[in-house]
């Protein structure tokens, strides 16, 4: 395996000056960077040569950043950082729900963006390392297998995003243990400082819709009011 720094990053940004500065900083940090100026072009590049990482602006011509995020998530687990304007909060949350890993609010310092790219990469590497030694777990008609990344509830397979899977696996490995939002952010997303704390709530809600018989009366993924969440076997 090559060094982390040799990784290729696709920058999707229609503002040429921003794209230029970002790719300059990425190259200086040892990454290889390619720029797409709209969503369609990004799809073309992705299909020809999938990058190791994607940085995408939410406001793009042709195919916007949210649609592009959904398109990417349908195809791959490539890490995604969104670039957003401060007023685009709803879009930012939608993007995280669709599986983007992090976001950076404009105007941002290119150096900060590079740090976040590294943080997301470290997180991914750590998750992979943890996966290798992990075992399948099963409680009462709910099973999770980290090797195949398959979750089954009542014998039918449940489709989870990468983060939903990681969160469920963490909780199921420690049944009855209460995790605070900060702990979940740290363990699942690799650091609370870059992620909207609402992300945890969103993921818990979506997990419940997928694994609970009645998501409005959860029996597995329980809220411990004022503290956090726990898995009830
Ligand atoms: Ca833009």
CSV table of C-alpha atoms and ligand atoms in Angstrom, one decimal:
chain,number,residue,atom,x,y,z
A,1,UNK,CA,0.0,0.0,0.0
A,2,UNK,CA,1.3,3.5,-0.9
A,3,UNK,CA,1.6,6.2,1.6
A,4,UNK,CA,-1.6,8.1,2.6
A,5,UNK,CA,-0.2,11.2,0.8
A,6,UNK,CA,-0.2,9.6,-2.6
A,7,UNK,CA,-4.0,9.6,-2.6
A,8,UNK,CA,-6.0,11.2,-5.4
A,9,UNK,CA,-8.6,13.8,-4.5
A,10,UNK,CA,-11.3,15.1,-6.8
A,11,UNK,CA,-12.2,18.7,-6.2
A,12,UNK,CA,-15.7,19.6,-7.6
A,13,UNK,CA,-16.0,23.4,-7.6
A,14,UNK,CA,-17.2,25.8,-10.2
A,15,UNK,CA,-15.5,28.8,-8.8
A,16,UNK,CA,-12.1,28.6,-10.5
A,17,UNK,CA,-10.2,30.6,-8.0
A,18,UNK,CA,-11.3,28.4,-5.1
A,19,UNK,CA,-10.7,25.2,-7.0
A,20,UNK,CA,-7.2,26.5,-7.9
A,21,UNK,CA,-6.3,27.4,-4.3
A,22,UNK,CA,-7.7,24.1,-2.9
A,23,UNK,CA,-5.9,21.9,-5.4
A,24,UNK,CA,-2.7,23.9,-4.9
A,25,UNK,CA,-2.8,23.3,-1.1
A,26,UNK,CA,-3.7,19.6,-1.6
A,27,UNK,CA,-0.8,19.1,-3.9
A,28,UNK,CA,1.5,20.9,-1.5
A,29,UNK,CA,0.3,18.5,1.1
A,30,UNK,CA,1.4,15.6,-1.1
A,31,UNK,CA,-2.0,14.6,-2.6
A,32,UNK,CA,-2.8,14.4,-6.2
A,33,UNK,CA,-5.7,16.7,-7.1
A,34,UNK,CA,-8.0,16.9,-10.0
A,35,UNK,CA,-10.6,19.6,-10.6
A,36,UNK,CA,-14.1,19.2,-12.0
A,37,UNK,CA,-16.0,22.5,-12.6
A,38,UNK,CA,-19.5,20.9,-12.5
A,39,UNK,CA,-21.3,17.8,-11.2
A,40,UNK,CA,-21.6,16.2,-14.6
A,41,UNK,CA,-17.9,16.5,-15.3
A,42,UNK,CA,-17.3,15.0,-11.8
A,43,UNK,CA,-19.4,12.0,-12.6
A,44,UNK,CA,-17.4,11.4,-15.8
A,45,UNK,CA,-14.1,11.6,-14.0
A,46,UNK,CA,-15.4,9.3,-11.2
A,47,UNK,CA,-16.5,6.7,-13.7
A,48,UNK,CA,-13.2,6.8,-15.6
A,49,UNK,CA,-10.9,6.8,-12.6
A,50,UNK,CA,-12.5,6.7,-9.1
A,51,UNK,CA,-10.6,9.0,-6.8
A,52,UNK,CA,-9.7,8.2,-3.2
A,53,UNK,CA,-11.5,11.2,-1.9
A,54,UNK,CA,-14.0,13.8,-3.0
A,55,UNK,CA,-14.3,17.5,-2.0
A,56,UNK,CA,-17.5,19.0,-3.5
A,57,UNK,CA,-19.1,22.3,-3.5
A,58,UNK,CA,-22.9,22.2,-2.8
A,59,UNK,CA,-23.7,24.9,-5.2
A,60,UNK,CA,-22.8,23.6,-8.6
A,61,UNK,CA,-24.2,24.0,-12.1
A,62,UNK,CA,-25.7,21.0,-14.0
A,63,UNK,CA,-25.8,18.5,-11.2
A,64,UNK,CA,-25.8,20.1,-7.7
A,65,UNK,CA,-23.7,19.0,-4.8
A,66,UNK,CA,-26.5,17.1,-3.0
A,67,UNK,CA,-27.5,15.2,-6.1
A,68,UNK,CA,-23.8,14.4,-6.7
A,69,UNK,CA,-23.4,13.2,-3.1
A,70,UNK,CA,-26.4,10.9,-3.6
A,71,UNK,CA,-25.0,9.7,-6.9
A,72,UNK,CA,-21.6,9.0,-5.3
A,73,UNK,CA,-23.1,7.2,-2.3
A,74,UNK,CA,-25.1,4.9,-4.6
A,75,UNK,CA,-21.8,3.8,-6.1
A,76,UNK,CA,-19.1,3.9,-3.5
A,77,UNK,CA,-18.0,4.7,0.1
A,78,UNK,CA,-15.5,7.3,-1.1
A,79,UNK,CA,-15.0,9.8,1.6
A,80,UNK,CA,-16.8,13.1,0.8
A,81,UNK,CA,-16.2,16.6,2.3
A,82,UNK,CA,-18.8,19.2,1.3
A,83,UNK,CA,-18.0,22.9,0.8
A,84,UNK,CA,-21.0,25.0,1.9
A,85,UNK,CA,-22.1,28.6,2.4
A,86,UNK,CA,-23.1,29.5,5.9
A,87,UNK,CA,-26.7,30.0,4.9
A,88,UNK,CA,-27.0,26.4,3.4
A,89,UNK,CA,-27.5,24.7,6.7
A,90,UNK,CA,-30.5,22.6,5.5
A,91,UNK,CA,-28.5,21.4,2.6
A,92,UNK,CA,-25.6,20.7,4.8
A,93,UNK,CA,-27.7,18.4,7.0
A,94,UNK,CA,-29.2,16.8,3.9
A,95,UNK,CA,-25.7,16.1,2.7
A,96,UNK,CA,-24.7,14.5,5.9
A,97,UNK,CA,-27.9,12.4,5.8
A,98,UNK,CA,-26.9,11.3,2.4
A,99,UNK,CA,-23.6,10.1,3.7
A,100,UNK,CA,-21.1,12.9,3.3
A,101,UNK,CA,-18.4,12.6,5.9
A,102,UNK,CA,-17.9,16.2,6.8
A,103,UNK,CA,-18.3,19.7,5.6
A,104,UNK,CA,-16.4,23.0,5.6
A,105,UNK,CA,-18.2,26.4,5.7
A,106,UNK,CA,-17.1,29.0,3.2
A,107,UNK,CA,-15.0,31.1,3.5
A,108,UNK,CA,-12.5,28.6,4.8
A,109,UNK,CA,-8.7,28.4,5.1
A,110,UNK,CA,-7.3,25.9,2.6
A,111,UNK,CA,-5.0,24.7,5.4
A,112,UNK,CA,-8.0,23.8,7.5
A,113,UNK,CA,-9.6,22.0,4.6
A,114,UNK,CA,-6.4,19.9,4.2
A,115,UNK,CA,-6.5,19.1,8.0
A,116,UNK,CA,-10.0,17.9,7.7
A,117,UNK,CA,-9.2,15.7,4.7
A,118,UNK,CA,-6.4,14.1,6.7
A,119,UNK,CA,-8.8,13.6,9.7
A,120,UNK,CA,-11.4,11.9,7.6
A,121,UNK,CA,-8.7,9.7,6.0
A,122,UNK,CA,-7.4,8.7,9.5
A,123,UNK,CA,-10.9,7.9,10.6
A,124,UNK,CA,-11.3,5.6,7.5
A,125,UNK,CA,-8.0,3.9,8.2
A,126,UNK,CA,-8.9,3.3,11.8
A,127,UNK,CA,-12.2,1.9,10.9
A,128,UNK,CA,-10.6,-0.5,8.5
A,129,UNK,CA,-8.0,-1.6,11.0
A,130,UNK,CA,-10.8,-2.2,13.6
A,131,UNK,CA,-12.8,-4.2,11.1
A,132,UNK,CA,-10.1,-6.7,10.6
A,133,UNK,CA,-10.3,-8.0,14.2
A,134,UNK,CA,-14.1,-7.7,14.6
A,135,UNK,CA,-16.6,-10.4,15.1
A,136,UNK,CA,-20.3,-10.9,14.2
A,137,UNK,CA,-22.8,-10.1,16.9
A,138,UNK,CA,-26.4,-11.2,17.2
A,139,UNK,CA,-29.2,-10.4,19.7
A,140,UNK,CA,-32.8,-11.4,19.4
A,141,UNK,CA,-33.4,-11.4,15.6
A,142,UNK,CA,-30.9,-8.7,15.0
A,143,UNK,CA,-27.4,-9.6,13.7
A,144,UNK,CA,-24.5,-7.6,12.4
A,145,UNK,CA,-21.4,-8.9,10.7
A,146,UNK,CA,-18.5,-6.5,10.2
A,147,UNK,CA,-16.7,-8.7,7.7
A,148,UNK,CA,-19.5,-8.8,5.2
A,149,UNK,CA,-21.0,-5.6,6.6
A,150,UNK,CA,-24.4,-7.3,6.5
A,151,UNK,CA,-27.1,-6.5,9.0
A,152,UNK,CA,-30.2,-8.7,9.4
A,153,UNK,CA,-33.4,-7.9,11.3
A,154,UNK,CA,-35.9,-10.7,11.5
A,155,UNK,CA,-34.1,-12.6,8.8
A,156,UNK,CA,-34.2,-9.9,6.2
A,157,UNK,CA,-31.2,-7.9,5.2
A,158,UNK,CA,-31.2,-4.2,6.2
A,159,UNK,CA,-29.3,-1.7,4.1
A,160,UNK,CA,-27.3,0.7,6.2
A,161,UNK,CA,-24.9,3.5,5.2
A,162,UNK,CA,-21.3,3.2,6.4
A,163,UNK,CA,-21.9,5.5,9.4
A,164,UNK,CA,-25.2,3.9,10.4
A,165,UNK,CA,-23.4,0.5,10.3
A,166,UNK,CA,-20.5,1.7,12.3
A,167,UNK,CA,-22.7,3.3,14.9
A,168,UNK,CA,-24.9,0.2,15.3
A,169,UNK,CA,-21.9,-2.0,15.5
A,170,UNK,CA,-20.3,0.1,18.2
A,171,UNK,CA,-23.5,0.1,20.2
A,172,UNK,CA,-24.1,-3.6,19.8
A,173,UNK,CA,-20.5,-4.4,20.8
A,174,UNK,CA,-21.3,-2.6,24.1
A,175,UNK,CA,-24.9,-3.6,25.0
A,176,UNK,CA,-26.5,-1.5,27.7
A,177,UNK,CA,-23.6,0.9,27.7
A,178,UNK,CA,-24.7,4.5,27.3
A,179,UNK,CA,-22.8,6.5,24.8
A,180,UNK,CA,-23.0,10.3,24.8
A,181,UNK,CA,-23.3,12.1,21.5
A,182,UNK,CA,-19.7,13.3,21.8
A,183,UNK,CA,-18.5,9.8,22.3
A,184,UNK,CA,-20.4,8.6,19.3
A,185,UNK,CA,-19.0,11.5,17.2
A,186,UNK,CA,-15.5,10.6,18.4
A,187,UNK,CA,-15.8,6.9,17.8
A,188,UNK,CA,-17.9,6.8,14.7
A,189,UNK,CA,-16.8,10.1,13.0
A,190,UNK,CA,-13.4,10.3,14.5
A,191,UNK,CA,-13.7,13.7,16.2
A,192,UNK,CA,-16.4,15.9,17.4
A,193,UNK,CA,-14.9,19.2,16.4
A,194,UNK,CA,-15.8,19.1,12.7
A,195,UNK,CA,-19.2,17.5,12.8
A,196,UNK,CA,-22.6,18.9,13.5
A,197,UNK,CA,-23.8,17.2,16.8
A,198,UNK,CA,-27.2,16.9,15.1
A,199,UNK,CA,-25.7,14.3,12.9
A,200,UNK,CA,-25.9,11.7,15.6
A,201,UNK,CA,-29.6,12.3,16.1
A,202,UNK,CA,-30.2,12.0,12.4
A,203,UNK,CA,-28.3,8.7,12.2
A,204,UNK,CA,-30.1,7.3,15.2
A,205,UNK,CA,-33.4,8.2,13.7
A,206,UNK,CA,-32.6,6.5,10.4
A,207,UNK,CA,-31.2,3.4,12.2
A,208,UNK,CA,-34.4,3.1,14.1
A,209,UNK,CA,-36.5,3.3,10.9
A,210,UNK,CA,-34.4,0.4,9.6
A,211,UNK,CA,-34.0,-1.9,12.6
A,212,UNK,CA,-37.0,-1.2,14.9
A,213,UNK,CA,-40.4,-2.8,14.4
A,214,UNK,CA,-41.9,0.5,15.4
A,215,UNK,CA,-39.5,3.4,15.0
A,216,UNK,CA,-41.7,5.6,17.2
A,217,UNK,CA,-41.4,3.1,20.0
A,218,UNK,CA,-37.8,2.0,19.9
A,219,UNK,CA,-37.0,-1.3,21.7
A,220,UNK,CA,-33.4,-1.6,20.6
A,221,UNK,CA,-31.8,1.7,20.1
A,222,UNK,CA,-32.9,3.6,23.2
A,223,UNK,CA,-32.5,7.3,24.2
A,224,UNK,CA,-31.2,7.9,27.6
A,225,UNK,CA,-32.6,11.3,28.2
A,226,UNK,CA,-30.0,14.0,28.9
A,227,UNK,CA,-27.2,11.5,28.3
A,228,UNK,CA,-27.1,9.7,25.0
A,229,UNK,CA,-28.0,6.4,23.5
A,230,UNK,CA,-27.6,2.7,24.2
A,231,UNK,CA,-28.3,-0.6,22.7
A,232,UNK,CA,-30.8,-2.8,24.5
A,233,UNK,CA,-30.3,-6.5,23.7
B,1,LIG,CA1,-20.3,27.0,-6.4
